[in-house]
Amino acid sequence: MIRVEGRAKVTGAARYAADAAARGHAHGALVPATIARGRVVSIDDDAALALPGVLAVLHHGNAPRLAEVAGRLGPDASTRVLQSDRVPHTGWPVALVVAETAEQARAAADALVVTYAREQHDVAFTADHPGHYTPERVFPYEPAVTVVGDVDAELAAAPVVVDETYTTPAEHHAPMEPHAATAHWRDGRLDVVDSNQGAFVIAGDLAGLFALDPAAVRVRAEHVGGGFGGKAVTGAHVLLAVLATLRLGRPVRVVLDRAQVFALTGYRPATVQRLRLGADPDGRLRAVDHDSATATSTLHEYVEGTGAGTRVLYAADALRISHRVTRLDVPTPRMMRAPGKAPGSFALESAMDELAHRCGVDPVALRLRNEPAAGPVTGWPFSSRNLAACFTEGTRRFGWDGRDPRPGVRRDGRWLVGTGTAAAVFPALSVPATAAATAEADGTVTIRVGATDLGTGARTALTLLAAEALGLPVDRVRVLIGDSDFGRAPLAGGSWGTSSWGAAVVKAATRLRETLAEPIPAGGITVVGDTAADLGAPAERHRLAFGAQFAEAAVDVATGEVRVRRLLGVFAVGRVVNPTAARGQLVGGMTMGLSQALHEEALWDRTLGTQVNADLAGYHIATNADVPVIEADWVDDPDPEMPGGIKGLGEIGIVGTAAAIANAVWHATGVRHRHLPIRPDRVLLAKPNELV
Amino acid sequence: MKEFGYHRASTVDDAVALLDREPGARVLGGGTNLVDLMKSGVEEPSLLVDVRELPLDLIEPTGNGGLRIGATVANSDLAAHPEVRRRWPALAQALLAGASGQVRNMATVGGNLLQRTRCAYFANPAMPCNKRVPGSGCAARGGEHRNHAVLGWSEHCVATHPSDMAVALTAFDAVVTVATPAGETDIPLSDFYLPVGRTPHRETVLPAAALITAVTLPGLPVAARSRYRKVRERASFAFAIGSVAAAVEIADGQVRDARLAFGAVASRPWRARSAERALIGSPAVPETFAAAADAELSAAKTLPDNGYKVALIRELTVATLSELTRETSR
């Protein structure tokens, strides 16, 4: 089914946060810090206030105070904008200038004179940074260190050992729609139109930070132009808009510019990962040691959980998964599409490819040889595990069988050509949600659920699920989403949206169907579905989605150019509600993985303490010309333990893609690339003697 | 963005007179670079003189087998011109390798020559940059300089010129025609850009109040067998990290004539005259091509992160000349 709001989007009728209608709203322009660490000594706003249209300059000296609250994801000082003179990183908002027009606000922001006391900054992440420590946990809630068996003994005894270090750079969500919010405080209520991933969750954050009754806060996010995790936290844009409307008593709109989106809305932090695999000559794993170093800000401890996939993917006699983190004077990293799993899979699945070559075992066969019967760390059973079926179908479709394993021997004109594969895994989660179903007098049904459609097709999937539960054609079902007044709902993240919101929608719709025989009064009949009691305590078992990724890459070693010629992903993702949108999500994830493999990389100037490619000309995302034919499909994967059998598929498409491409580049050239992105200069300068 | 005046010029004389009267004025062509720089505060013109309605949008043959290209011809129109595609194919290829379809539809030939470097430090007014603020220092040399110059740079600036089109025009001995308050003057493109030296903020020899009115390609038979190869960090919509415009004429296995220019290696499109001298009269074999590239690149000075460019340009030169040689012998 094509998306229900598709026509509204392509005709421009769909309203995003920055174009939401508001009567008489003022515009706020953010003033970003130009130093990486230090204090604001003074703010001279005389010139700014004298400019036409300027209404107010908010800064730490005069802004309303925020309540001290525990962060949703642990202590989080990134929400404390305009609360102190401290500058934690370049781009941090030191003031908000509010004016009648956006242009006036921007001009006045430029005229503001901010004096800083600069302190020595440190933005340089390395694996041996002296600030590294072992955190208590990594994102989302996994232990930082896990040890099973005697890894060192198994490594020492293993006949074959792969011991390599892989790095991934900081990568940005870079959604098409910049973050924007319009906030209006009136009659004791706060009304916010925002670009976010979960209106109900953001409303809860705002109620806490502004010490308001949650019932007095309404947040709406009807259409959102991409999030990828970067709109899951309550961001500076919405906090500033609320601070300003509290001060001025009229609606205030804050729209981030692209540089501010880069600086203030999170990113995937860089990682350095050392993988040690010990194996028998036939490739059976005896030891897996996955050690990761990453960085976070001074404001919030976000730790990229790179070892998440390693915990569940392969059986081994001994496993050790460890994470270290250091705090730098940089913006706060955040969850980004397949957090931990995406960069972690690049390291693990590259190392598995290296092991396959050392052992002379086909890379697919190596993975199947190490399939675990139960969770390698926990011993828990899998609710379903169809990774092998993904590889079987993938090898057939890709034409993998009969592949010549030798690297560097296939030439097509100036191109060397190779193929690679990688496994993918992602948790299948479902969390409590509420939904309301209303039978209208005209015979239609209206569903209200606090879901968010980031462009994923969530609204359409929920429409299909509701229609099915109601036994109605889809054109008689209207699904309203993106409103915190619709009740408790999780944000769009964790690939849990369709299963979580869907379960509540199905529950409400099923109950309503039981009442539909009665005559419907003019006001309609509304029933509510709440799944809080249904999910219960999680049983001790692994609920996971799986996938097998395949790539063909062509490399011109004379110029360093790499072109991906085709990608195939075969996934086990439970029940697929809407094949059209599902394919879009999986192909989109794989495209993002291609971009991660070849292009994306935040570049920082260590001396100046700032990012130097905070724009879409310098931060390269794959263009259409980079993206070849991508095929995504799925195998039967029934899982009665997931609500509706739905596992979710918004993130798994990016997992493993970069490794499959890097493995294909190795197969093409005989040179192993362990550092992303695989740029032309790296290919050009790669030493053929890395050939093993 | 600072407030600015706007004037749509009706004649070349009108435009030049305005530019002469108002030193803070800038010429607006397609605006694909200037407007971005105005938004970021790098450019703060007091007046924009819009030249898009001037009668400078024609491509006309010259008497001696050349082509006169009006300054406001769109990049896409020039790339699609049948004579350009037939007789200067590397120019069409260079144009099509630049930017995106939408940008090429707006960008003008004159504006393309005058576009500014994409050095990140130049583009951000919060950072030091000798090109933007003379004397403020060069942050790129000790910072992010992977795509910076390896030829002709100085300690004051290591930025590169971003144009693809200008690389091909430089190889083909193009001449820039300029209107000034003192009258019209012709400037060979190879003399158009100034060396970096101590004054990276002075980029061209254009006198004050000058308006580019045309670019002329002289008749050049060797250009009919030419090619532009560009390497970038993604397949489209990215500036070159190295490019080569090459033309060769081969007879009896010997290089009879050659034109060679490099892009993304210097503050200007780099005409490789030492390489051309090494090519002409030598056997048309890869060893000659490599030696010619080396002759030009022996002057290269690299920074810690841009040394790959020397290897890239050498390989691109050999590959491009080898392809052209194969076509010739076909």
JSON list of N, CA and C in Angstrom, two decimals, chain A residues 67-113:
[
{"chain": "A", "resi": 67, "resn": "ALA", "atom": "N", "xyz": [13.89, 23.21, 35.77]},
{"chain": "A", "resi": 67, "resn": "ALA", "atom": "CA", "xyz": [13.92, 22.36, 36.96]},
{"chain": "A", "resi": 67, "resn": "ALA", "atom": "C", "xyz": [15.06, 21.35, 36.84]},
{"chain": "A", "resi": 68, "resn": "GLU", "atom": "N", "xyz": [15.58, 20.96, 37.99]},
{"chain": "A", "resi": 68, "resn": "GLU", "atom": "CA", "xyz": [16.60, 19.90, 38.01]},
{"chain": "A", "resi": 68, "resn": "GLU", "atom": "C", "xyz": [15.86, 18.56, 37.93]},
{"chain": "A", "resi": 69, "resn": "VAL", "atom": "N", "xyz": [16.05, 17.87, 36.83]},
{"chain": "A", "resi": 69, "resn": "VAL", "atom": "CA", "xyz": [15.36, 16.58, 36.67]},
{"chain": "A", "resi": 69, "resn": "VAL", "atom": "C", "xyz": [16.34, 15.53, 36.19]},
{"chain": "A", "resi": 70, "resn": "ALA", "atom": "N", "xyz": [16.00, 14.28, 36.52]},
{"chain": "A", "resi": 70, "resn": "ALA", "atom": "CA", "xyz": [16.81, 13.18, 36.01]},
{"chain": "A", "resi": 70, "resn": "ALA", "atom": "C", "xyz": [16.53, 13.03, 34.52]},
{"chain": "A", "resi": 71, "resn": "GLY", "atom": "N", "xyz": [17.57, 12.82, 33.72]},
{"chain": "A", "resi": 71, "resn": "GLY", "atom": "CA", "xyz": [17.36, 12.63, 32.29]},
{"chain": "A", "resi": 71, "resn": "GLY", "atom": "C", "xyz": [16.70, 11.30, 32.01]},
{"chain": "A", "resi": 72, "resn": "ARG", "atom": "N", "xyz": [16.00, 11.25, 30.89]},
{"chain": "A", "resi": 72, "resn": "ARG", "atom": "CA", "xyz": [15.33, 10.04, 30.48]},
{"chain": "A", "resi": 72, "resn": "ARG", "atom": "C", "xyz": [16.34, 8.90, 30.27]},
{"chain": "A", "resi": 73, "resn": "LEU", "atom": "N", "xyz": [17.55, 9.25, 29.84]},
{"chain": "A", "resi": 73, "resn": "LEU", "atom": "CA", "xyz": [18.58, 8.26, 29.55]},
{"chain": "A", "resi": 73, "resn": "LEU", "atom": "C", "xyz": [19.78, 8.45, 30.47]},
{"chain": "A", "resi": 74, "resn": "GLY", "atom": "N", "xyz": [19.52, 8.91, 31.70]},
{"chain": "A", "resi": 74, "resn": "GLY", "atom": "CA", "xyz": [20.60, 9.19, 32.62]},
{"chain": "A", "resi": 74, "resn": "GLY", "atom": "C", "xyz": [20.86, 10.68, 32.69]},
{"chain": "A", "resi": 75, "resn": "PRO", "atom": "N", "xyz": [21.71, 11.10, 33.64]},
{"chain": "A", "resi": 75, "resn": "PRO", "atom": "CA", "xyz": [21.97, 12.54, 33.80]},
{"chain": "A", "resi": 75, "resn": "PRO", "atom": "C", "xyz": [22.35, 13.17, 32.46]},
{"chain": "A", "resi": 76, "resn": "ASP", "atom": "N", "xyz": [21.69, 14.27, 32.14]},
{"chain": "A", "resi": 76, "resn": "ASP", "atom": "CA", "xyz": [21.89, 14.85, 30.81]},
{"chain": "A", "resi": 76, "resn": "ASP", "atom": "C", "xyz": [21.88, 16.37, 30.89]},
{"chain": "A", "resi": 77, "resn": "ALA", "atom": "N", "xyz": [23.07, 16.95, 30.90]},
{"chain": "A", "resi": 77, "resn": "ALA", "atom": "CA", "xyz": [23.18, 18.41, 30.99]},
{"chain": "A", "resi": 77, "resn": "ALA", "atom": "C", "xyz": [22.97, 19.08, 29.64]},
{"chain": "A", "resi": 78, "resn": "SER", "atom": "N", "xyz": [22.79, 18.28, 28.57]},
{"chain": "A", "resi": 78, "resn": "SER", "atom": "CA", "xyz": [22.62, 18.91, 27.26]},
{"chain": "A", "resi": 78, "resn": "SER", "atom": "C", "xyz": [21.28, 19.63, 27.16]},
{"chain": "A", "resi": 79, "resn": "THR", "atom": "N", "xyz": [20.35, 19.32, 28.07]},
{"chain": "A", "resi": 79, "resn": "THR", "atom": "CA", "xyz": [19.07, 20.03, 28.04]},
{"chain": "A", "resi": 79, "resn": "THR", "atom": "C", "xyz": [19.13, 21.37, 28.77]},
{"chain": "A", "resi": 80, "resn": "ARG", "atom": "N", "xyz": [20.24, 21.65, 29.45]},
{"chain": "A", "resi": 80, "resn": "ARG", "atom": "CA", "xyz": [20.26, 22.83, 30.31]},
{"chain": "A", "resi": 80, "resn": "ARG", "atom": "C", "xyz": [20.77, 24.06, 29.55]},
{"chain": "A", "resi": 81, "resn": "VAL", "atom": "N", "xyz": [20.01, 24.42, 28.52]},
{"chain": "A", "resi": 81, "resn": "VAL", "atom": "CA", "xyz": [20.42, 25.55, 27.69]},
{"chain": "A", "resi": 81, "resn": "VAL", "atom": "C", "xyz": [20.11, 26.87, 28.40]},
{"chain": "A", "resi": 82, "resn": "LEU", "atom": "N", "xyz": [21.01, 27.81, 28.25]},
{"chain": "A", "resi": 82, "resn": "LEU", "atom": "CA", "xyz": [20.89, 29.16, 28.83]},
{"chain": "A", "resi": 82, "resn": "LEU", "atom": "C", "xyz": [20.75, 29.12, 30.36]},
{"chain": "A", "resi": 83, "resn": "GLN", "atom": "N", "xyz": [21.34, 28.09, 30.99]},
{"chain": "A", "resi": 83, "resn": "GLN", "atom": "CA", "xyz": [21.23, 27.98, 32.44]},
{"chain": "A", "resi": 83, "resn": "GLN", "atom": "C", "xyz": [22.54, 28.35, 33.15]},
{"chain": "A", "resi": 84, "resn": "SER", "atom": "N", "xyz": [23.64, 28.37, 32.42]},
{"chain": "A", "resi": 84, "resn": "SER", "atom": "CA", "xyz": [24.90, 28.75, 33.07]},
{"chain": "A", "resi": 84, "resn": "SER", "atom": "C", "xyz": [25.83, 29.37, 32.03]},
{"chain": "A", "resi": 85, "resn": "ASP", "atom": "N", "xyz": [26.93, 29.89, 32.54]},
{"chain": "A", "resi": 85, "resn": "ASP", "atom": "CA", "xyz": [27.89, 30.57, 31.64]},
{"chain": "A", "resi": 85, "resn": "ASP", "atom": "C", "xyz": [28.85, 29.57, 30.97]},
{"chain": "A", "resi": 86, "resn": "ARG", "atom": "N", "xyz": [28.71, 28.31, 31.28]},
{"chain": "A", "resi": 86, "resn": "ARG", "atom": "CA", "xyz": [29.68, 27.32, 30.81]},
{"chain": "A", "resi": 86, "resn": "ARG", "atom": "C", "xyz": [29.46, 26.99, 29.33]},
{"chain": "A", "resi": 87, "resn": "VAL", "atom": "N", "xyz": [30.57, 26.92, 28.59]},
{"chain": "A", "resi": 87, "resn": "VAL", "atom": "CA", "xyz": [30.53, 26.50, 27.19]},
{"chain": "A", "resi": 87, "resn": "VAL", "atom": "C", "xyz": [31.14, 25.11, 27.10]},
{"chain": "A", "resi": 88, "resn": "PRO", "atom": "N", "xyz": [30.33, 24.09, 26.79]},
{"chain": "A", "resi": 88, "resn": "PRO", "atom": "CA", "xyz": [30.85, 22.72, 26.77]},
{"chain": "A", "resi": 88, "resn": "PRO", "atom": "C", "xyz": [31.40, 22.28, 25.41]},
{"chain": "A", "resi": 89, "resn": "HIS", "atom": "N", "xyz": [31.01, 22.98, 24.36]},
{"chain": "A", "resi": 89, "resn": "HIS", "atom": "CA", "xyz": [31.52, 22.63, 23.02]},
{"chain": "A", "resi": 89, "resn": "HIS", "atom": "C", "xyz": [31.16, 23.73, 22.04]},
{"chain": "A", "resi": 90, "resn": "THR", "atom": "N", "xyz": [31.87, 23.74, 20.92]},
{"chain": "A", "resi": 90, "resn": "THR", "atom": "CA", "xyz": [31.57, 24.71, 19.87]},
{"chain": "A", "resi": 90, "resn": "THR", "atom": "C", "xyz": [30.15, 24.50, 19.37]},
{"chain": "A", "resi": 91, "resn": "GLY", "atom": "N", "xyz": [29.46, 25.58, 19.16]},
{"chain": "A", "resi": 91, "resn": "GLY", "atom": "CA", "xyz": [28.10, 25.49, 18.64]},
{"chain": "A", "resi": 91, "resn": "GLY", "atom": "C", "xyz": [27.04, 25.46, 19.73]},
{"chain": "A", "resi": 92, "resn": "TRP", "atom": "N", "xyz": [27.44, 25.31, 20.98]},
{"chain": "A", "resi": 92, "resn": "TRP", "atom": "CA", "xyz": [26.50, 25.34, 22.11]},
{"chain": "A", "resi": 92, "resn": "TRP", "atom": "C", "xyz": [25.77, 26.67, 22.11]},
{"chain": "A", "resi": 93, "resn": "PRO", "atom": "N", "xyz": [24.45, 26.69, 22.32]},
{"chain": "A", "resi": 93, "resn": "PRO", "atom": "CA", "xyz": [23.73, 27.98, 22.28]},
{"chain": "A", "resi": 93, "resn": "PRO", "atom": "C", "xyz": [24.07, 28.84, 23.50]},
{"chain": "A", "resi": 94, "resn": "VAL", "atom": "N", "xyz": [24.58, 30.02, 23.24]},
{"chain": "A", "resi": 94, "resn": "VAL", "atom": "CA", "xyz": [24.86, 30.94, 24.35]},
{"chain": "A", "resi": 94, "resn": "VAL", "atom": "C", "xyz": [23.79, 32.02, 24.46]},
{"chain": "A", "resi": 95, "resn": "ALA", "atom": "N", "xyz": [22.95, 32.14, 23.44]},
{"chain": "A", "resi": 95, "resn": "ALA", "atom": "CA", "xyz": [21.87, 33.12, 23.49]},
{"chain": "A", "resi": 95, "resn": "ALA", "atom": "C", "xyz": [20.84, 32.79, 22.43]},
{"chain": "A", "resi": 96, "resn": "LEU", "atom": "N", "xyz": [19.65, 33.34, 22.63]},
{"chain": "A", "resi": 96, "resn": "LEU", "atom": "CA", "xyz": [18.60, 33.27, 21.61]},
{"chain": "A", "resi": 96, "resn": "LEU", "atom": "C", "xyz": [18.10, 34.68, 21.39]},
{"chain": "A", "resi": 97, "resn": "VAL", "atom": "N", "xyz": [18.16, 35.12, 20.14]},
{"chain": "A", "resi": 97, "resn": "VAL", "atom": "CA", "xyz": [17.64, 36.44, 19.81]},
{"chain": "A", "resi": 97, "resn": "VAL", "atom": "C", "xyz": [16.26, 36.26, 19.20]},
{"chain": "A", "resi": 98, "resn": "VAL", "atom": "N", "xyz": [15.28, 36.98, 19.74]},
{"chain": "A", "resi": 98, "resn": "VAL", "atom": "CA", "xyz": [13.91, 36.84, 19.25]},
{"chain": "A", "resi": 98, "resn": "VAL", "atom": "C", "xyz": [13.49, 38.14, 18.58]},
{"chain": "A", "resi": 99, "resn": "ALA", "atom": "N", "xyz": [12.93, 38.00, 17.38]},
{"chain": "A", "resi": 99, "resn": "ALA", "atom": "CA", "xyz": [12.53, 39.19, 16.63]},
{"chain": "A", "resi": 99, "resn": "ALA", "atom": "C", "xyz": [11.25, 38.89, 15.86]},
{"chain": "A", "resi": 100, "resn": "GLU", "atom": "N", "xyz": [10.71, 39.93, 15.23]},
{"chain": "A", "resi": 100, "resn": "GLU", "atom": "CA", "xyz": [9.45, 39.77, 14.50]},
{"chain": "A", "resi": 100, "resn": "GLU", "atom": "C", "xyz": [9.60, 38.87, 13.28]},
{"chain": "A", "resi": 101, "resn": "THR", "atom": "N", "xyz": [10.76, 38.94, 12.62]},
{"chain": "A", "resi": 101, "resn": "THR", "atom": "CA", "xyz": [10.96, 38.09, 11.44]},
{"chain": "A", "resi": 101, "resn": "THR", "atom": "C", "xyz": [12.24, 37.27, 11.63]},
{"chain": "A", "resi": 102, "resn": "ALA", "atom": "N", "xyz": [12.31, 36.19, 10.88]},
{"chain": "A", "resi": 102, "resn": "ALA", "atom": "CA", "xyz": [13.49, 35.34, 10.96]},
{"chain": "A", "resi": 102, "resn": "ALA", "atom": "C", "xyz": [14.74, 36.10, 10.53]},
{"chain": "A", "resi": 103, "resn": "GLU", "atom": "N", "xyz": [14.59, 36.97, 9.53]},
{"chain": "A", "resi": 103, "resn": "GLU", "atom": "CA", "xyz": [15.74, 37.72, 9.04]},
{"chain": "A", "resi": 103, "resn": "GLU", "atom": "C", "xyz": [16.24, 38.71, 10.10]},
{"chain": "A", "resi": 104, "resn": "GLN", "atom": "N", "xyz": [15.29, 39.38, 10.76]},
{"chain": "A", "resi": 104, "resn": "GLN", "atom": "CA", "xyz": [15.68, 40.32, 11.81]},
{"chain": "A", "resi": 104, "resn": "GLN", "atom": "C", "xyz": [16.37, 39.58, 12.96]},
{"chain": "A", "resi": 105, "resn": "ALA", "atom": "N", "xyz": [15.85, 38.42, 13.29]},
{"chain": "A", "resi": 105, "resn": "ALA", "atom": "CA", "xyz": [16.46, 37.67, 14.38]},
{"chain": "A", "resi": 105, "resn": "ALA", "atom": "C", "xyz": [17.89, 37.25, 14.02]},
{"chain": "A", "resi": 106, "resn": "ARG", "atom": "N", "xyz": [18.06, 36.81, 12.78]},
{"chain": "A", "resi": 106, "resn": "ARG", "atom": "CA", "xyz": [19.39, 36.38, 12.34]},
{"chain": "A", "resi": 106, "resn": "ARG", "atom": "C", "xyz": [20.36, 37.56, 12.33]},
{"chain": "A", "resi": 107, "resn": "ALA", "atom": "N", "xyz": [19.92, 38.69, 11.83]},
{"chain": "A", "resi": 107, "resn": "ALA", "atom": "CA", "xyz": [20.79, 39.88, 11.78]},
{"chain": "A", "resi": 107, "resn": "ALA", "atom": "C", "xyz": [21.18, 40.30, 13.20]},
{"chain": "A", "resi": 108, "resn": "ALA", "atom": "N", "xyz": [20.23, 40.25, 14.11]},
{"chain": "A", "resi": 108, "resn": "ALA", "atom": "CA", "xyz": [20.53, 40.65, 15.48]},
{"chain": "A", "resi": 108, "resn": "ALA", "atom": "C", "xyz": [21.45, 39.63, 16.16]},
{"chain": "A", "resi": 109, "resn": "ALA", "atom": "N", "xyz": [21.25, 38.37, 15.84]},
{"chain": "A", "resi": 109, "resn": "ALA", "atom": "CA", "xyz": [22.13, 37.34, 16.40]},
{"chain": "A", "resi": 109, "resn": "ALA", "atom": "C", "xyz": [23.58, 37.59, 15.97]},
{"chain": "A", "resi": 110, "resn": "ASP", "atom": "N", "xyz": [23.74, 38.02, 14.71]},
{"chain": "A", "resi": 110, "resn": "ASP", "atom": "CA", "xyz": [25.09, 38.34, 14.22]},
{"chain": "A", "resi": 110, "resn": "ASP", "atom": "C", "xyz": [25.66, 39.56, 14.94]},
{"chain": "A", "resi": 111, "resn": "ALA", "atom": "N", "xyz": [24.78, 40.45, 15.40]},
{"chain": "A", "resi": 111, "resn": "ALA", "atom": "CA", "xyz": [25.24, 41.69, 16.02]},
{"chain": "A", "resi": 111, "resn": "ALA", "atom": "C", "xyz": [25.53, 41.54, 17.52]},
{"chain": "A", "resi": 112, "resn": "LEU", "atom": "N", "xyz": [25.18, 40.39, 18.06]},
{"chain": "A", "resi": 112, "resn": "LEU", "atom": "CA", "xyz": [25.41, 40.18, 19.50]},
{"chain": "A", "resi": 112, "resn": "LEU", "atom": "C", "xyz": [26.91, 40.04, 19.75]},
{"chain": "A", "resi": 113, "resn": "VAL", "atom": "N", "xyz": [27.39, 40.72, 20.80]},
{"chain": "A", "resi": 113, "resn": "VAL", "atom": "CA", "xyz": [28.83, 40.65, 21.10]},
{"chain": "A", "resi": 113, "resn": "VAL", "atom": "C", "xyz": [29.00, 39.76, 22.33]}
]
